[in-house]
């Protein structure tokens, strides 16, 4: 038993050699239930509480926000669960398995989008961890200025990059620890601030229009599961092929969604009880949550906040490295993770020390990249639903194989769906994105200031359009692929 534990510890601290390759049968291990740990650990962050303020910012009532949140969170992680099936069937990273639909080189397009999304998310989470640490330390009288932010950035950056570089085994072990510690401390936090909830104030929040509810639902869907779909198979690829498909979908969906649903509902109660708190969250989504805490719990709060954010960023940096390799970087996986770490730290320095308000840019980032990733997700889901056989592994790496070099139907579909989607979303709070929403007026949806402006229909349209075109127009190509001996 001691020898087995020593072997596991040694593997966790060794640099993973796997990159874009198919995982060998001898290295496929575990059960679908083990997928619970990385997905729960990556999504148990107290950032989920701040989404309560984000949702109410759409001008909807508590119950409308609960309905939008539950549907948006669970449905978005169900998409992750379905994409995770590709990992079990092909034992390769998500952005390699996408080559079956897009072609070996054609898949570089979604790989670029995937890299931007994952490296963007890991940067956002690092920013939040740095700001939260500075806010809490300032309240404790331990500083909170530039030096505190620099130290926090160094500590958080080292944790994230180390896990990303060392790889899968360390990530799985770290996520188990993060899940337990963060889960317990988050429950304590909720108990301590429960007296800040005023149901009479929350229940008096006025209802919003159906368009506003849809806008909140799409935003929450994008902020949670849809931001993970491009990485969903990166962890299920280590499971044996005979693993239960229902288990892969179920544990991924449950592990990813259970914490965000609970945190979102509690966050709605907190934000709905205080307009001042909602406004503070826009500037510092994590640090603002510490205002209601007793002094003795501020240090544990920093721990829970940082660990929760690190848990998400660790999965992101691992997958962003794989996406960078899928684009064509000629380097080992750990080098790609290091490059992403440098980009992450540079982005954090810019926002923390030179940037402005966080929320507007965050919303713009989510919605803008949410459109092409939704189109890609629809195409992948349709491709998976059409296939009756496992992937031909060697052909995933050969442009002359059955999957081809560039498959133009899905590539063009993704581009067109993205163009239509961007025309049906708005980002007026982020000045660099005011060009979006160009189809709202011509389609009679009220223009950029109309009722449908902030429903962000473009994400749903891109998802559905990608699925429908690939499912019906692309089915013949899949049958031809599977007919090859």
XYZ file of C-alpha atoms in Angstrom:
485
model
C 0.000 0.000 0.000
C 2.842 2.370 0.908
C 4.635 1.493 -2.326
C 1.488 2.200 -4.345
C 1.062 5.579 -2.649
C 4.703 6.439 -3.338
C 4.272 5.561 -7.017
C 1.160 7.766 -7.246
C 2.993 10.686 -5.625
C 5.961 10.244 -7.952
C 3.689 10.236 -11.007
C 1.886 13.347 -9.797
C 5.173 15.271 -9.506
C 6.568 14.098 -12.843
C 6.104 16.119 -16.024
C 3.418 14.456 -18.138
C 4.756 13.307 -21.481
C 1.381 13.066 -23.207
C 0.471 15.869 -25.590
C -1.734 15.556 -28.655
C -1.153 11.814 -28.864
C -3.755 9.118 -28.339
C -3.533 7.713 -24.793
C -2.212 4.151 -24.866
C -4.504 1.378 -23.619
C -2.145 0.650 -20.730
C -2.461 4.249 -19.490
C -6.256 4.443 -19.652
C -7.581 4.107 -16.158
C -10.267 5.118 -13.711
C -14.050 5.272 -13.681
C -16.482 7.910 -14.974
C -17.278 8.890 -11.377
C -13.740 10.241 -11.049
C -14.653 12.964 -13.541
C -16.647 14.540 -10.712
C -13.493 15.814 -8.989
C -11.884 17.965 -11.704
C -15.215 19.405 -12.826
C -16.463 20.147 -9.320
C -13.082 21.539 -8.231
C -12.925 23.814 -11.265
C -16.402 25.250 -10.655
C -16.778 25.503 -6.872
C -15.199 28.968 -6.917
C -16.905 31.744 -4.924
C -17.014 33.561 -8.265
C -20.288 31.668 -8.659
C -21.741 33.927 -5.951
C -20.879 37.013 -7.996
C -22.880 35.668 -10.913
C -25.940 36.440 -8.801
C -25.194 40.144 -9.199
C -24.384 39.664 -12.879
C -27.745 37.959 -13.476
C -29.779 40.558 -11.603
C -27.992 43.196 -13.666
C -30.232 42.139 -16.549
C -33.156 43.689 -14.673
C -34.968 40.482 -13.717
C -36.530 39.193 -10.503
C -35.080 36.608 -8.135
C -37.265 33.764 -9.389
C -36.644 34.648 -13.016
C -32.912 34.592 -12.296
C -33.186 31.213 -10.552
C -34.975 29.690 -13.532
C -32.516 31.224 -16.005
C -29.595 30.098 -13.856
C -30.639 26.489 -13.348
C -31.470 25.999 -17.028
C -28.396 27.843 -18.270
C -25.916 26.125 -15.926
C -27.224 22.555 -16.219
C -27.780 22.707 -19.975
C -24.336 24.187 -20.599
C -22.604 21.460 -18.577
C -24.718 18.837 -20.316
C -23.052 20.061 -23.515
C -19.704 19.409 -21.815
C -20.816 15.915 -20.856
C -21.815 15.107 -24.413
C -18.544 16.421 -25.860
C -16.678 14.402 -23.196
C -17.947 11.258 -24.926
C -15.532 12.002 -27.760
C -12.645 11.624 -25.304
C -13.740 8.148 -24.311
C -14.232 7.141 -27.940
C -10.978 8.584 -29.240
C -8.614 8.970 -26.228
C -7.158 12.173 -27.683
C -7.558 15.856 -26.702
C -10.732 17.658 -27.710
C -8.970 19.776 -30.324
C -7.527 16.665 -31.978
C -10.853 14.829 -32.070
C -12.381 17.854 -33.795
C -10.230 17.027 -36.816
C -12.709 14.300 -37.737
C -15.287 17.017 -38.433
C -13.077 19.871 -39.691
C -10.153 18.036 -41.280
C -6.608 17.887 -39.933
C -5.624 21.418 -40.967
C -9.163 22.784 -41.132
C -9.350 22.204 -37.381
C -6.794 24.975 -36.818
C -9.666 27.500 -36.967
C -11.549 26.164 -33.907
C -8.192 25.480 -32.224
C -7.366 29.203 -32.382
C -10.750 30.078 -30.877
C -10.253 27.421 -28.198
C -6.830 28.815 -27.303
C -8.148 32.370 -27.034
C -11.027 31.224 -24.838
C -8.994 29.084 -22.442
C -6.035 31.455 -22.110
C -8.549 34.271 -21.626
C -10.352 32.392 -18.876
C -7.165 31.497 -17.016
C -6.156 35.164 -17.175
C -9.553 36.274 -15.835
C -9.310 33.844 -12.920
C -5.767 34.973 -12.094
C -6.902 38.599 -12.157
C -9.719 37.826 -9.750
C -7.448 35.924 -7.352
C -4.972 38.825 -7.309
C -7.623 41.484 -6.733
C -9.357 39.439 -4.034
C -6.121 38.929 -2.102
C -5.319 42.640 -2.232
C -8.821 43.611 -1.066
C -8.783 41.259 1.916
C -5.240 42.193 2.954
C -6.163 45.860 2.830
C -9.078 45.255 5.174
C -6.804 43.345 7.543
C -4.374 46.263 7.558
C -1.620 44.160 5.988
C -1.274 46.300 2.903
C -3.255 45.820 -0.261
C -1.295 48.032 -2.608
C 1.099 47.229 -5.412
C 3.420 44.996 -3.372
C 0.528 42.828 -2.128
C -0.786 42.442 -5.661
C 2.642 41.489 -6.957
C 3.107 38.830 -4.253
C -0.412 37.472 -4.826
C 0.196 37.313 -8.570
C 3.478 35.460 -8.092
C 1.958 32.884 -5.716
C -1.148 32.290 -7.831
C 0.828 32.251 -11.079
C 3.304 29.675 -9.761
C 0.503 27.367 -8.559
C -1.328 27.503 -11.868
C 1.701 27.170 -14.117
C 3.209 24.344 -12.032
C 0.036 22.266 -12.320
C -0.261 23.060 -16.025
C 3.319 22.052 -16.715
C 3.307 18.840 -14.639
C 0.002 17.754 -16.165
C -2.847 15.312 -15.694
C -1.874 13.281 -12.623
C -1.043 16.320 -10.498
C -4.174 18.114 -11.702
C -6.402 15.208 -10.681
C -4.797 15.012 -7.227
C -4.849 18.781 -6.754
C -8.488 19.061 -7.812
C -9.502 16.490 -5.183
C -7.834 18.562 -2.465
C -9.233 21.823 -3.829
C -12.723 20.315 -3.927
C -12.685 19.311 -0.269
C -11.036 22.451 1.135
C -12.978 24.894 -1.016
C -16.278 23.099 -0.515
C -16.009 23.154 3.284
C -14.855 26.776 3.516
C -17.522 27.921 1.069
C -20.230 26.392 3.270
C -18.747 28.242 6.272
C -18.788 31.478 4.282
C -22.453 31.022 3.403
C -23.334 30.425 7.063
C -21.450 33.548 8.184
C -23.117 35.925 5.711
C -26.601 34.394 5.811
C -27.796 37.180 8.108
C -27.106 39.676 5.286
C -29.983 38.197 3.278
C -33.264 40.120 3.449
C -36.004 38.161 1.750
C -38.437 41.087 1.737
C -35.976 43.083 -0.371
C -35.158 40.151 -2.630
C -38.779 39.211 -3.242
C -39.644 42.816 -4.097
C -37.305 42.912 -7.088
C -39.403 43.720 -10.172
C -39.780 41.189 -12.951
C -38.104 41.712 -16.283
C -39.190 40.951 -19.824
C -38.783 37.607 -21.508
C -35.940 39.093 -23.539
C -34.109 40.036 -20.346
C -34.574 36.534 -18.937
C -33.193 35.014 -22.134
C -30.249 37.409 -21.958
C -29.435 36.313 -18.411
C -29.854 32.637 -19.320
C -27.489 32.927 -22.285
C -24.940 34.898 -20.250
C -24.967 32.281 -17.470
C -24.769 29.459 -19.987
C -21.757 31.144 -21.574
C -20.095 31.943 -18.253
C -20.332 28.370 -17.022
C -20.450 25.198 -19.143
C -20.148 26.698 -22.620
C -16.770 28.071 -21.624
C -15.576 24.505 -20.992
C -16.918 22.568 -24.003
C -13.683 22.922 -25.957
C -11.832 21.165 -23.107
C -14.449 18.564 -22.184
C -12.688 15.544 -23.721
C -9.230 16.427 -22.372
C -9.932 14.519 -19.147
C -12.325 11.786 -20.258
C -9.687 10.651 -22.800
C -7.887 8.819 -19.987
C -10.868 6.534 -19.302
C -10.985 2.976 -20.676
C -13.055 2.621 -23.850
C -15.525 0.299 -22.131
C -16.456 3.006 -19.600
C -20.144 3.821 -19.364
C -21.146 6.563 -21.800
C -24.045 7.486 -19.547
C -21.593 7.743 -16.649
C -19.256 10.042 -18.607
C -22.104 12.401 -19.487
C -23.739 12.216 -16.079
C -20.672 12.736 -13.885
C -19.336 15.542 -16.053
C -22.696 17.315 -15.996
C -23.273 16.756 -12.280
C -19.721 17.605 -11.226
C -19.690 20.804 -13.239
C -23.164 22.124 -12.436
C -23.956 21.228 -8.817
C -21.723 23.852 -7.161
C -22.550 26.711 -9.579
C -26.303 26.197 -9.110
C -26.054 26.362 -5.309
C -23.629 29.290 -5.372
C -25.669 31.200 -7.936
C -28.897 30.937 -5.920
C -27.133 32.074 -2.750
C -25.441 34.873 -4.705
C -28.837 36.017 -5.971
C -30.074 36.247 -2.395
C -27.020 38.274 -1.346
C -26.966 40.629 -4.316
C -30.738 41.016 -4.294
C -30.534 42.147 -0.653
C -28.018 44.937 -1.311
C -27.721 47.232 -4.300
C -24.429 48.459 -2.865
C -22.977 44.935 -2.926
C -24.116 44.424 -6.514
C -22.346 47.600 -7.588
C -19.155 46.643 -5.722
C -19.068 43.222 -7.415
C -18.850 44.914 -10.820
C -15.441 46.343 -9.872
C -14.067 43.478 -7.754
C -16.247 40.348 -8.065
C -14.458 38.363 -5.349
C -13.118 41.001 -2.992
C -16.540 42.632 -2.645
C -17.880 39.405 -1.140
C -15.522 39.789 1.823
C -17.124 43.007 3.067
C -19.767 41.235 5.148
C -17.313 38.814 6.792
C -15.977 38.955 10.347
C -12.258 39.722 10.501
C -11.294 36.268 11.793
C -12.577 34.588 8.631
C -10.841 36.852 6.122
C -7.727 34.680 5.820
C -9.784 31.487 5.271
C -11.801 33.492 2.731
C -8.634 34.312 0.779
C -7.782 30.611 0.824
C -11.191 29.560 -0.451
C -11.254 32.301 -3.079
C -7.758 31.662 -4.408
C -8.065 27.863 -4.383
C -11.403 27.982 -6.176
C -10.039 30.268 -8.865
C -6.820 28.263 -9.173
C -8.902 25.103 -9.610
C -10.546 26.564 -12.692
C -7.370 28.133 -14.061
C -5.454 24.839 -13.758
C -7.868 23.065 -16.089
C -7.751 26.042 -18.445
C -3.965 26.227 -18.708
C -3.747 22.481 -19.333
C -6.290 22.680 -22.143
C -4.976 25.964 -23.547
C -1.581 24.303 -23.925
C -3.183 21.458 -25.866
C -5.032 23.960 -28.060
C -1.780 25.777 -28.784
C -0.226 22.479 -29.874
C -3.274 21.774 -32.057
C -2.731 25.116 -33.802
C 0.706 23.855 -34.790
C 3.229 24.886 -32.136
C 6.217 22.523 -32.611
C 6.997 22.005 -28.933
C 6.303 19.606 -26.045
C 3.090 20.066 -24.053
C 4.857 21.520 -21.029
C 6.466 24.238 -23.188
C 3.036 25.202 -24.511
C 1.753 25.414 -20.926
C 4.694 27.662 -20.015
C 3.973 29.962 -22.957
C 0.344 30.214 -21.883
C 1.482 30.967 -18.354
C 3.529 33.918 -19.614
C 0.536 35.231 -21.588
C -1.690 34.767 -18.520
C 0.654 36.702 -16.241
C 1.161 39.484 -18.794
C -2.609 39.873 -19.189
C -3.077 39.949 -15.432
C -0.425 42.639 -15.007
C -2.139 44.797 -17.617
C -5.623 44.563 -16.101
C -4.635 44.696 -12.411
C -2.163 47.556 -12.682
C -3.350 49.476 -15.749
C -6.895 48.361 -16.572
C -10.311 49.757 -15.693
C -13.618 48.284 -14.591
C -13.729 44.525 -14.775
C -17.351 43.561 -15.451
C -17.909 45.271 -18.812
C -14.766 43.786 -20.335
C -15.555 40.377 -18.813
C -19.040 40.330 -20.325
C -17.643 41.412 -23.678
C -15.044 38.650 -23.602
C -17.598 35.952 -22.718
C -20.187 36.922 -25.296
C -17.746 37.582 -28.140
C -15.916 34.256 -27.880
C -19.104 32.501 -26.814
C -20.504 32.860 -30.336
C -17.813 30.944 -32.293
C -17.405 28.346 -29.550
C -21.181 27.776 -29.605
C -21.031 27.257 -33.367
C -18.152 24.805 -32.919
C -20.039 22.990 -30.157
C -23.092 22.544 -32.381
C -20.942 21.118 -35.172
C -19.133 18.735 -32.799
C -22.362 17.510 -31.202
C -23.851 16.797 -34.626
C -20.677 15.011 -35.717
C -20.718 12.860 -32.575
C -24.413 12.056 -32.962
C -23.855 10.919 -36.544
C -20.870 8.640 -35.913
C -21.495 4.964 -35.219
C -17.851 3.897 -34.870
C -14.914 5.041 -32.765
C -12.374 7.393 -34.313
C -9.702 6.039 -36.647
C -6.832 7.252 -34.495
C -3.985 7.365 -37.019
C -6.103 9.337 -39.505
C -6.562 12.126 -36.960
C -2.908 13.020 -37.601
C -2.723 12.455 -41.371
C -4.149 15.073 -43.801
C -4.266 12.329 -46.446
C -6.372 10.051 -44.229
C -10.121 9.589 -44.151
C -10.747 12.848 -42.291
C -9.001 14.891 -44.945
C -7.017 18.107 -44.884
C -9.722 20.818 -44.778
C -13.418 19.932 -44.656
C -15.017 23.067 -45.989
C -18.629 22.541 -44.915
C -17.985 22.732 -41.136
C -15.323 25.432 -41.583
C -17.682 27.648 -43.597
C -20.567 26.811 -41.260
C -18.549 27.947 -38.243
C -17.540 31.197 -39.967
C -21.068 31.984 -41.182
C -22.710 31.027 -37.864
C -20.216 33.255 -36.051
C -20.939 36.153 -38.388
C -24.694 35.783 -37.874
C -24.242 35.312 -34.133
C -22.146 38.451 -33.684
C -24.877 40.346 -35.494
C -27.388 39.248 -32.831
C -25.446 40.096 -29.658
C -24.565 43.447 -28.131
C -21.656 44.632 -26.016
C -22.249 48.349 -25.657
C -20.514 48.480 -22.257
C -17.232 47.386 -23.831
C -16.231 50.187 -26.235
C -14.161 47.899 -28.445
C -17.202 45.711 -29.206
C -19.863 48.258 -30.159
C -19.733 47.014 -33.763
C -21.690 43.905 -32.773
C -25.473 43.705 -33.097
C -25.517 44.747 -36.754
C -28.398 42.366 -37.618
C -30.784 43.460 -34.845
C -32.147 46.415 -36.796
C -32.445 44.780 -40.244
C -34.241 41.776 -38.719
C -36.765 43.980 -36.915
C -35.479 43.177 -33.424
C -35.289 46.784 -32.287
C -31.676 47.586 -33.069
C -28.887 47.894 -30.519
C -31.123 49.634 -28.009
C -34.233 47.521 -28.596
C -35.918 44.894 -26.432
C -33.945 42.040 -27.961
C -30.576 43.818 -27.872
C -29.301 42.140 -24.707
C -30.970 38.756 -25.160
C -27.727 37.640 -26.846
C -29.649 35.425 -29.227
C -26.559 35.089 -31.375
C -25.066 32.420 -29.121
C -28.157 30.228 -29.296
C -28.476 30.813 -33.048
C -24.820 29.847 -33.613
C -25.245 26.666 -31.537
C -28.400 25.567 -33.355
C -27.154 26.551 -36.806
C -23.902 24.643 -36.337
C -25.769 21.532 -35.200
C -28.474 21.559 -37.895
C -26.145 22.143 -40.848
C -23.623 19.518 -39.753
C -26.262 16.976 -38.725
C -28.021 16.999 -42.063
C -25.607 18.382 -44.668
C -22.552 16.725 -43.114
C -24.007 13.270 -42.456
C -22.995 11.895 -45.862
C -19.349 12.845 -45.266
C -19.359 10.988 -41.933
C -20.820 7.872 -43.575
C -18.079 7.986 -46.234
C -15.412 8.267 -43.511
C -16.774 5.278 -41.654
C -17.041 3.227 -44.857
C -13.248 3.326 -45.296
C -11.762 -0.023 -44.295
